[in-house]
PDB file of C-alpha atoms in Angstrom:
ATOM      1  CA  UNK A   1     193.066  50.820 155.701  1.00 73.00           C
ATOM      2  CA  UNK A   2     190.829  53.325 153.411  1.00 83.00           C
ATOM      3  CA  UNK A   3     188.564  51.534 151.282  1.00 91.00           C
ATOM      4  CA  UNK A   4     186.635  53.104 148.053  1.00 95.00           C
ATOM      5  CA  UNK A   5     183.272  51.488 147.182  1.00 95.00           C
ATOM      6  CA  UNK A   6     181.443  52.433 143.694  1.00 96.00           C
ATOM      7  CA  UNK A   7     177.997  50.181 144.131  1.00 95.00           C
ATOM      8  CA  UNK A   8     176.538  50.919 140.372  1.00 95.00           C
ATOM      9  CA  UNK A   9     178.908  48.678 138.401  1.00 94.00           C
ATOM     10  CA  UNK A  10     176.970  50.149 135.299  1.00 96.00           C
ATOM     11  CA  UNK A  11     175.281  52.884 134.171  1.00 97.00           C
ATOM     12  CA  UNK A  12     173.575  54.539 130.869  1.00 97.00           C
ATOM     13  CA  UNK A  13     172.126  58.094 130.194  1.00 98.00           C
ATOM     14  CA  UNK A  14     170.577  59.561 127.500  1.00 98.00           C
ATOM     15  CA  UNK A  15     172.958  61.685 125.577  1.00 97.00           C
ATOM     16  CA  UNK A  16     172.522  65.328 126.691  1.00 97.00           C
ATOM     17  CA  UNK A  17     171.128  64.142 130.107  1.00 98.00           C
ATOM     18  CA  UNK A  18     172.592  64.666 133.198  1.00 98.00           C
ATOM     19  CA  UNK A  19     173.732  61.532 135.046  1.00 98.00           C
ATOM     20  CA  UNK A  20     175.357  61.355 138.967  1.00 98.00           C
ATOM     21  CA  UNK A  21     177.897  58.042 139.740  1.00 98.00           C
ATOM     22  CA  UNK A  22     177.857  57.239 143.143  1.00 98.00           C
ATOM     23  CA  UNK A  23     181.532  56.336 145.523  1.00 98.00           C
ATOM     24  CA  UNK A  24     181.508  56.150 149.312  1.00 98.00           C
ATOM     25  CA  UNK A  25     184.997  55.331 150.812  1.00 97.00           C
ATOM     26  CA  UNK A  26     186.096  54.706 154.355  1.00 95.00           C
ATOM     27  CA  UNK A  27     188.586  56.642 156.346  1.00 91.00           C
ATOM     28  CA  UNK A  28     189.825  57.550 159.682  1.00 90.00           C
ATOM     29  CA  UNK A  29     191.469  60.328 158.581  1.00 88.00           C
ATOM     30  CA  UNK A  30     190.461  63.962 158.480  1.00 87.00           C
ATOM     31  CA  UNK A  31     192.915  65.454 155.921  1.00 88.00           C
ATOM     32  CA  UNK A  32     192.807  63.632 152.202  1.00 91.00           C
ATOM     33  CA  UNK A  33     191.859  64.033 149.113  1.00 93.00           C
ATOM     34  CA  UNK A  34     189.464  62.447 146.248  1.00 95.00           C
ATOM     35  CA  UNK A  35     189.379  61.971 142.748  1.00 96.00           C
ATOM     36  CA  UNK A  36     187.223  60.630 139.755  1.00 97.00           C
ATOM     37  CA  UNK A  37     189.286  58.863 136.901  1.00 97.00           C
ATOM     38  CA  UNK A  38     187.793  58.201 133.151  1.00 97.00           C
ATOM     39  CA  UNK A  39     189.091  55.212 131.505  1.00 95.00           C
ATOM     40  CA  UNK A  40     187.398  55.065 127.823  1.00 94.00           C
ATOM     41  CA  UNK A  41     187.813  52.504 125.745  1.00 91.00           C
ATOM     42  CA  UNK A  42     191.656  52.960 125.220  1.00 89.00           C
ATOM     43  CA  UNK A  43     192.283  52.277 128.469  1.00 90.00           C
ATOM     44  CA  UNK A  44     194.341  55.467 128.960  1.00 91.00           C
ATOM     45  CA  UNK A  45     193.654  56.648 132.508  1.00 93.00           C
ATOM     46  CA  UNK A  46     192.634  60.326 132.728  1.00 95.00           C
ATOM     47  CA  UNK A  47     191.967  62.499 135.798  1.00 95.00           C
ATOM     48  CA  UNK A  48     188.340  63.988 135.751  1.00 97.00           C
ATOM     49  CA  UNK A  49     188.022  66.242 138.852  1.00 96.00           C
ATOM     50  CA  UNK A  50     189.746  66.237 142.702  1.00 95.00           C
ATOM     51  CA  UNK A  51     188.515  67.406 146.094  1.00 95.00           C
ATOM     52  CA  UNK A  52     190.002  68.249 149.063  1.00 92.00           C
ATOM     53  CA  UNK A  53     188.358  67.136 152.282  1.00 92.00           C
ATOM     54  CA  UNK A  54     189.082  70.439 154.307  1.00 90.00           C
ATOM     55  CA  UNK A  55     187.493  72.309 151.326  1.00 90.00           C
ATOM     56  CA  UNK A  56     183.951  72.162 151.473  1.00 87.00           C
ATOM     57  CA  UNK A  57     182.970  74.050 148.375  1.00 93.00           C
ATOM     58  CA  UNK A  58     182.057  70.859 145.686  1.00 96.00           C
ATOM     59  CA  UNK A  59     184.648  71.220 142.911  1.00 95.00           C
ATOM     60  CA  UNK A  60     183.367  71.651 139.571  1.00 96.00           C
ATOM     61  CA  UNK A  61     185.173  71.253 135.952  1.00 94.00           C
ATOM     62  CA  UNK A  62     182.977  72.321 132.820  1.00 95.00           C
ATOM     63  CA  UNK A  63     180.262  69.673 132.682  1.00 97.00           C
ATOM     64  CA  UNK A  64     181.810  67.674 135.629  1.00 98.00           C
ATOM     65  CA  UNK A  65     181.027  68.612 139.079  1.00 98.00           C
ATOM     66  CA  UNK A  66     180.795  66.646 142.687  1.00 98.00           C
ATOM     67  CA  UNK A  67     178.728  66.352 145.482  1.00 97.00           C
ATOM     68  CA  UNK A  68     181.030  66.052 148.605  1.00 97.00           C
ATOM     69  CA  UNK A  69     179.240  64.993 152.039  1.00 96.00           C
ATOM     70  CA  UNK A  70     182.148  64.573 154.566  1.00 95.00           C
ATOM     71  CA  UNK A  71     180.372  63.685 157.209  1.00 94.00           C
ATOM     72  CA  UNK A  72     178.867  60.799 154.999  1.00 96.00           C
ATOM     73  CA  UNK A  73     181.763  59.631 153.419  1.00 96.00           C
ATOM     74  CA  UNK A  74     180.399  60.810 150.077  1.00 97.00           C
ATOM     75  CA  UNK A  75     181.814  61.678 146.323  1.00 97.00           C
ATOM     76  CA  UNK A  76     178.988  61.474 143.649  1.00 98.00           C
ATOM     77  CA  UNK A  77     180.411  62.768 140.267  1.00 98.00           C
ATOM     78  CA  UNK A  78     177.595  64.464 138.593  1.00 98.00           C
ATOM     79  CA  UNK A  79     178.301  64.567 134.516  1.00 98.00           C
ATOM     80  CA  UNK A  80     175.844  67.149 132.797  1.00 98.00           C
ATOM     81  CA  UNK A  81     174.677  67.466 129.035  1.00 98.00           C
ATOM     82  CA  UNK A  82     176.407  64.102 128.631  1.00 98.00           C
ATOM     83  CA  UNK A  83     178.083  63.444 125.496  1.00 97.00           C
ATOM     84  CA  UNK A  84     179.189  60.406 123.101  1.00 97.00           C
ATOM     85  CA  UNK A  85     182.574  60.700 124.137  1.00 96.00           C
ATOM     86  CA  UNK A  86     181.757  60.211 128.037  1.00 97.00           C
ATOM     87  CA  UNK A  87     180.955  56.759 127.793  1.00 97.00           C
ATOM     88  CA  UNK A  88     184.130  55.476 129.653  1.00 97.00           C
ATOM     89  CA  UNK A  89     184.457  53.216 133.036  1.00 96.00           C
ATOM     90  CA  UNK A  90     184.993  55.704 135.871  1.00 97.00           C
ATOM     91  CA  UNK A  91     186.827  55.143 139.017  1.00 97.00           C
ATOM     92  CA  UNK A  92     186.712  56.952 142.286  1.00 97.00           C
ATOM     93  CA  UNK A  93     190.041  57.261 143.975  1.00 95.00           C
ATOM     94  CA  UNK A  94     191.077  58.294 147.649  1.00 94.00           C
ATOM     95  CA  UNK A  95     194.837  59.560 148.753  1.00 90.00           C
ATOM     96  CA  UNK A  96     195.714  60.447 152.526  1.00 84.00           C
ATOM     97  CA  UNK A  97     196.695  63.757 153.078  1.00 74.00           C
ATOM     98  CA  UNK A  98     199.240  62.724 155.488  1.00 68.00           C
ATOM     99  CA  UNK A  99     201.254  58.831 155.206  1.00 63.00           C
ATOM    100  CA  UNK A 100     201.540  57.167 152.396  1.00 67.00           C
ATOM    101  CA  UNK A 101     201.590  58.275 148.669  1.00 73.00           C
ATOM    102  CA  UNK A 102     199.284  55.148 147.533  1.00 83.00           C
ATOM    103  CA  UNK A 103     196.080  55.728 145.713  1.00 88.00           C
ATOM    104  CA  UNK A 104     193.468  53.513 146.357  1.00 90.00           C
ATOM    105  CA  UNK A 105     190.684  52.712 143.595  1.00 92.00           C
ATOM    106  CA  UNK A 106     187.421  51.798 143.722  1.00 94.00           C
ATOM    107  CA  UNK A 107     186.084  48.958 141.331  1.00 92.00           C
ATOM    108  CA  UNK A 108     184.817  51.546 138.952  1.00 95.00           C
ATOM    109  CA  UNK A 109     181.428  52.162 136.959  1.00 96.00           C
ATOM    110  CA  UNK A 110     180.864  51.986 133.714  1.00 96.00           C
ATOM    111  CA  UNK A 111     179.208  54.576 131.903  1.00 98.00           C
ATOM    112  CA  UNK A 112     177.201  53.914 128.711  1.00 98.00           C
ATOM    113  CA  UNK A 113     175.875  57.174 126.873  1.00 98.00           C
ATOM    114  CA  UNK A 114     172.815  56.603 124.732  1.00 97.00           C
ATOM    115  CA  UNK A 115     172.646  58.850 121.159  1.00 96.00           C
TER     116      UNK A 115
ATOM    117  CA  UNK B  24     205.894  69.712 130.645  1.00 84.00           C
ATOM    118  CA  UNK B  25     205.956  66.262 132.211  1.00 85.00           C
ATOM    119  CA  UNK B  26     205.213  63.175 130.215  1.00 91.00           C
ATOM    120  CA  UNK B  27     205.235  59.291 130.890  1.00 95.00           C
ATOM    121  CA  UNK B  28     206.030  56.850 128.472  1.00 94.00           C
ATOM    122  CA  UNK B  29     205.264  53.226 128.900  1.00 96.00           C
ATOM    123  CA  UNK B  30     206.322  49.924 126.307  1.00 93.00           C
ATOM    124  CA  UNK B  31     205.329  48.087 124.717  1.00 95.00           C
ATOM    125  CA  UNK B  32     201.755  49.121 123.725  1.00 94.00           C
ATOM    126  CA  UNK B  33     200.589  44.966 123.570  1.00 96.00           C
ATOM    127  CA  UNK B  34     202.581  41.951 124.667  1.00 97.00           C
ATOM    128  CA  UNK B  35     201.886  37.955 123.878  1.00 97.00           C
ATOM    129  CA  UNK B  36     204.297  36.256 126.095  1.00 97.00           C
ATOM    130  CA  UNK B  37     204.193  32.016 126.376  1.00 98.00           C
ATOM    131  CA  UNK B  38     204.119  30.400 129.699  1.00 97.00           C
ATOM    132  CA  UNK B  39     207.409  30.328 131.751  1.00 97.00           C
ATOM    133  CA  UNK B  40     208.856  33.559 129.703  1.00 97.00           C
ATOM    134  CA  UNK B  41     210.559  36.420 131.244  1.00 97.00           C
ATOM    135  CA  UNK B  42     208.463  39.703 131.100  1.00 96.00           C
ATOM    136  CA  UNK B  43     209.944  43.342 131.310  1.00 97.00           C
ATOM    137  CA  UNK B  44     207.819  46.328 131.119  1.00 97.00           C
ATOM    138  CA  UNK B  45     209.781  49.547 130.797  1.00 96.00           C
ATOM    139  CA  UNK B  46     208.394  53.103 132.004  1.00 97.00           C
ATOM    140  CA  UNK B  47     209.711  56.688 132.299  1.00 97.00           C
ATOM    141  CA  UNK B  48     209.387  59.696 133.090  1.00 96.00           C
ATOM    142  CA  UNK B  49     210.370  63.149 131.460  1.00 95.00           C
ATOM    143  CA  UNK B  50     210.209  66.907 132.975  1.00 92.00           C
ATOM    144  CA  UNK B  51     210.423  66.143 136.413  1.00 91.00           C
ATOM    145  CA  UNK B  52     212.357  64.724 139.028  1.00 90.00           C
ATOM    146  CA  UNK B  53     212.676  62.040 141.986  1.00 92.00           C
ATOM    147  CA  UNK B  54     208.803  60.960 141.063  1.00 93.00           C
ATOM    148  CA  UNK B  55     207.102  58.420 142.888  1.00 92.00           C
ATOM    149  CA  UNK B  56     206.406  55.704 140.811  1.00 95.00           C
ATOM    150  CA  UNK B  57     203.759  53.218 140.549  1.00 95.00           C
ATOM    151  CA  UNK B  58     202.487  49.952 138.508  1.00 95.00           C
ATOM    152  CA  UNK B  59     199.130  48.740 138.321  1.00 94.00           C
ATOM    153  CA  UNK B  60     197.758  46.001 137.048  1.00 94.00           C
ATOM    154  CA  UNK B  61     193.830  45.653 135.844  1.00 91.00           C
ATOM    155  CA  UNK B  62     192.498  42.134 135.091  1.00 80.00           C
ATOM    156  CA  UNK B  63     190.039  42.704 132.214  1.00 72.00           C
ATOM    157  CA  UNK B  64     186.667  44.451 133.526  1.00 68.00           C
ATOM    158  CA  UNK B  65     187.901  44.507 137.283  1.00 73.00           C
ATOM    159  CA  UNK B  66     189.191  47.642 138.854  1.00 83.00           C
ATOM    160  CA  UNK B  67     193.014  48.719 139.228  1.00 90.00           C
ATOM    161  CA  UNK B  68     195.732  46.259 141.861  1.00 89.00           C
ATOM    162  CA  UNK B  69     198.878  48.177 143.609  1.00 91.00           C
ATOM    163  CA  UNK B  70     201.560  45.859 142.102  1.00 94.00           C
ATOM    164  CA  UNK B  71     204.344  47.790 143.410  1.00 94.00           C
ATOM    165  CA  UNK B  72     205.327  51.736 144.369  1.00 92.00           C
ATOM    166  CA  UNK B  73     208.526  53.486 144.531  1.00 93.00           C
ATOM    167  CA  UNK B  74     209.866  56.833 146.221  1.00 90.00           C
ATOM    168  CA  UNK B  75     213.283  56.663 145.371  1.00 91.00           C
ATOM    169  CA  UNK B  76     215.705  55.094 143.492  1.00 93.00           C
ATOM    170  CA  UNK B  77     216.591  51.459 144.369  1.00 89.00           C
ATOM    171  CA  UNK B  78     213.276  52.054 146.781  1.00 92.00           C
ATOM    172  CA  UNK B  79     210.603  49.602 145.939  1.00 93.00           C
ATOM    173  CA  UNK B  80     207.304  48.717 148.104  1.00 91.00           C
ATOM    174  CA  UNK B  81     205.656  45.441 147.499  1.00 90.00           C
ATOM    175  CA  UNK B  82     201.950  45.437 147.561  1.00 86.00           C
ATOM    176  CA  UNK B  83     200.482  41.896 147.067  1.00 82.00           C
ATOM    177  CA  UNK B  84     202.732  38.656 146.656  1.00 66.00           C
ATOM    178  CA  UNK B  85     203.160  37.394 143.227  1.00 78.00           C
ATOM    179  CA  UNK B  86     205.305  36.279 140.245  1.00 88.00           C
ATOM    180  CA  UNK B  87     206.533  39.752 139.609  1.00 94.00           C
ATOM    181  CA  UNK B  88     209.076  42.216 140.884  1.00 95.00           C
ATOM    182  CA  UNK B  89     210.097  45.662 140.069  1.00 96.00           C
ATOM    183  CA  UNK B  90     213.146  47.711 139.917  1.00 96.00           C
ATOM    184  CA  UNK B  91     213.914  51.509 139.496  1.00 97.00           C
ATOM    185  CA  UNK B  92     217.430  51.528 138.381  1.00 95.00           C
ATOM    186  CA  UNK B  93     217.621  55.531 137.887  1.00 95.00           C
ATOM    187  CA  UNK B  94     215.546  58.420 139.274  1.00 95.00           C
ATOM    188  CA  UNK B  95     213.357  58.249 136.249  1.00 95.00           C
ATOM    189  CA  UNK B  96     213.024  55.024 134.901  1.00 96.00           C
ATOM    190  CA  UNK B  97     210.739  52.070 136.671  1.00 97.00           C
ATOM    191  CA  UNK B  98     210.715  48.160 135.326  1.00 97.00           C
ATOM    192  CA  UNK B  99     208.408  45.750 136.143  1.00 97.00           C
ATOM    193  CA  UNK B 100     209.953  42.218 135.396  1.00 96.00           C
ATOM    194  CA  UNK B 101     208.982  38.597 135.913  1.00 96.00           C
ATOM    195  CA  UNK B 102     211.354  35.376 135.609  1.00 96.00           C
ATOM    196  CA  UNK B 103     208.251  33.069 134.360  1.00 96.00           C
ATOM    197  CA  UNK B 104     205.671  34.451 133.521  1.00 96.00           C
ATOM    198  CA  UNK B 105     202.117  32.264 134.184  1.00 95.00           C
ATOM    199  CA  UNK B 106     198.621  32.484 133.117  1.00 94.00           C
ATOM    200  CA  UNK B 107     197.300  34.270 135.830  1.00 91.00           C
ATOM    201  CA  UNK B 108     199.928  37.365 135.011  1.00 93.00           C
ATOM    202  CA  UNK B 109     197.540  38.615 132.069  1.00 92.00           C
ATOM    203  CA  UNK B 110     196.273  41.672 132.550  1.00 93.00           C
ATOM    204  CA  UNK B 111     196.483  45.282 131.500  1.00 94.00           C
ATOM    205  CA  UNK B 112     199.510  46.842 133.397  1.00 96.00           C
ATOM    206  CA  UNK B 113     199.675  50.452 134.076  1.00 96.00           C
ATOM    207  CA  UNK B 114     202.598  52.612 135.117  1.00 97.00           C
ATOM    208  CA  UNK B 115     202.190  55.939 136.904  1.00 96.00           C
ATOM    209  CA  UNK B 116     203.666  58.992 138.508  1.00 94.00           C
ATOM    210  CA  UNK B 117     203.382  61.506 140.739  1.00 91.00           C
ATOM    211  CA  UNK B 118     204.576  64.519 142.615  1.00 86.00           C
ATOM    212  CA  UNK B 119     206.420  63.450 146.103  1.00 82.00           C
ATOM    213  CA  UNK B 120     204.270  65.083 148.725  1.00 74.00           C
ATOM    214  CA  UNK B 121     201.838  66.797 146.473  1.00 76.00           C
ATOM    215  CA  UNK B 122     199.083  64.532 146.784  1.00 73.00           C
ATOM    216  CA  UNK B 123     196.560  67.069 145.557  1.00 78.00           C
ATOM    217  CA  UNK B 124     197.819  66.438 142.019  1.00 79.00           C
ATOM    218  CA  UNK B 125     196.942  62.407 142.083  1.00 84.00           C
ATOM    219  CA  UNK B 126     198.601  60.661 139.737  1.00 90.00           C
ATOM    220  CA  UNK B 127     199.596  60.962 135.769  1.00 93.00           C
ATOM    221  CA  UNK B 128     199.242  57.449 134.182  1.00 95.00           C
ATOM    222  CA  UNK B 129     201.293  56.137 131.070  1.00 95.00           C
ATOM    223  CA  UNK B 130     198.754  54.478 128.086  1.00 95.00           C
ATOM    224  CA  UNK B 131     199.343  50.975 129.518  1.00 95.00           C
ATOM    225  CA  UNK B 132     200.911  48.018 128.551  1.00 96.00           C
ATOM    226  CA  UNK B 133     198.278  44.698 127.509  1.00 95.00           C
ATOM    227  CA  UNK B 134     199.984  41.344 128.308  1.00 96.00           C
ATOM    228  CA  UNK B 135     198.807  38.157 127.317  1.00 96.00           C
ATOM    229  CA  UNK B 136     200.068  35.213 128.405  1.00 96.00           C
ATOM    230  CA  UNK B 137     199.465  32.000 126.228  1.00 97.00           C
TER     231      UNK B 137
END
């Protein structure tokens, strides 16, 4: 079974820093794809940015981009000129390409923004 | 556009209670359906999945079951409810087969059992 590991259960930046949240995960599978959820403070669940593992170009959205290392396992979310209203707990997420339609969470990391 | 809509917002339920938690789905069709559930500061449990109607996949034993009476519609139920069943529940969809998309979550349903 895949497992998704965030190891920084917190984290703070200055506001209008750049900060990078770390997620490994653990597969057997070639063909999937990732994804970094923002929960903020009303607990409403909102996708941030996806990768797919044959693509090897990092995706990027506005201030949100990843670093994807296949070969290690890897999906850091990198959040530049952070802002008030990033402060949120952030999940990394895994989904086979193939199989099953489950999506399978890490434990998440919460992000504290500093004015 | 597709929209999911999850109820009640907050719940306060006594011991031994019946729980149901109602979600749906507009502006699609034959979704997959999920419900999580997130104990307060942890990260998010499979409760159960669904591909089809009357199709339900259990993830973890427990005091709850689910049921997906039409193609759109997914209810997460419990005969008696205990202490351990508070949490913030979370419904979800998602495109059967296009896994790229991940899923689109409802705004979550916080139960407390007393």
């Amino acid at each position: 079974a895949q497992t998704v590991t965030q190891s920084q259960p917190e984290m703070s930046v200055q506001e209008a820093e750049t900060v990078t949240l770390s997620c490994t995960y653990d597969t057997s599978e070639s063909d999937y794809y990732l994804f970094w959820y923002k929960q903020p403070p009303s607990r409403q669940m909102i996708l941030v940015i996806r990768q797919e593992a044959y693509k090897q170009q990092n995706a990027t959205e506005n201030r949100f981009s990843v670093n994807f290392q296949k070969a290690a396992k890897s999906f850091s979310l990198k959040i530049s000129d952070s802002q008030l209203g990033d402060a949120a707990m952030y999940f990394c997420a895994y989904r086979s390409a193939p199989g099953n339609e489950k999506l399978t969470f890490g434990t998440g990391t919460r992000l504290t923004i500093i004015p | 556009s597709q929209t999911i809509h999850q109820w009640p917002a907050t719940l306060v339920q006594p011991v031994g209670s019946p729980l149901s938690l109602e979600c749906t789905v507009e502006g699609t069709s034959n979704p997959n359906l999920y419900w999580y559930r997130q104990a307060a500061g942890r990260g998010l449990q499979l409760l159960f999945y669904s591909v089809g109607i009357g199709q339900i996949s259990s993830e973890v034993p427990q005091n709850l079951s689910a049921s997906r009476p039409q193609d759109r519609q997914f209810i997460l139920s419990s005969k008696k409810l205990l202490l351990s069943d508070s949490g913030f529940y979370l419904c979800a969809w998602s495109y059967p087969l296009r896994r790229f998309y991940g899923y689109t979550f409802g705004s979550g349903t916080r139960l407390t059992v007393v």
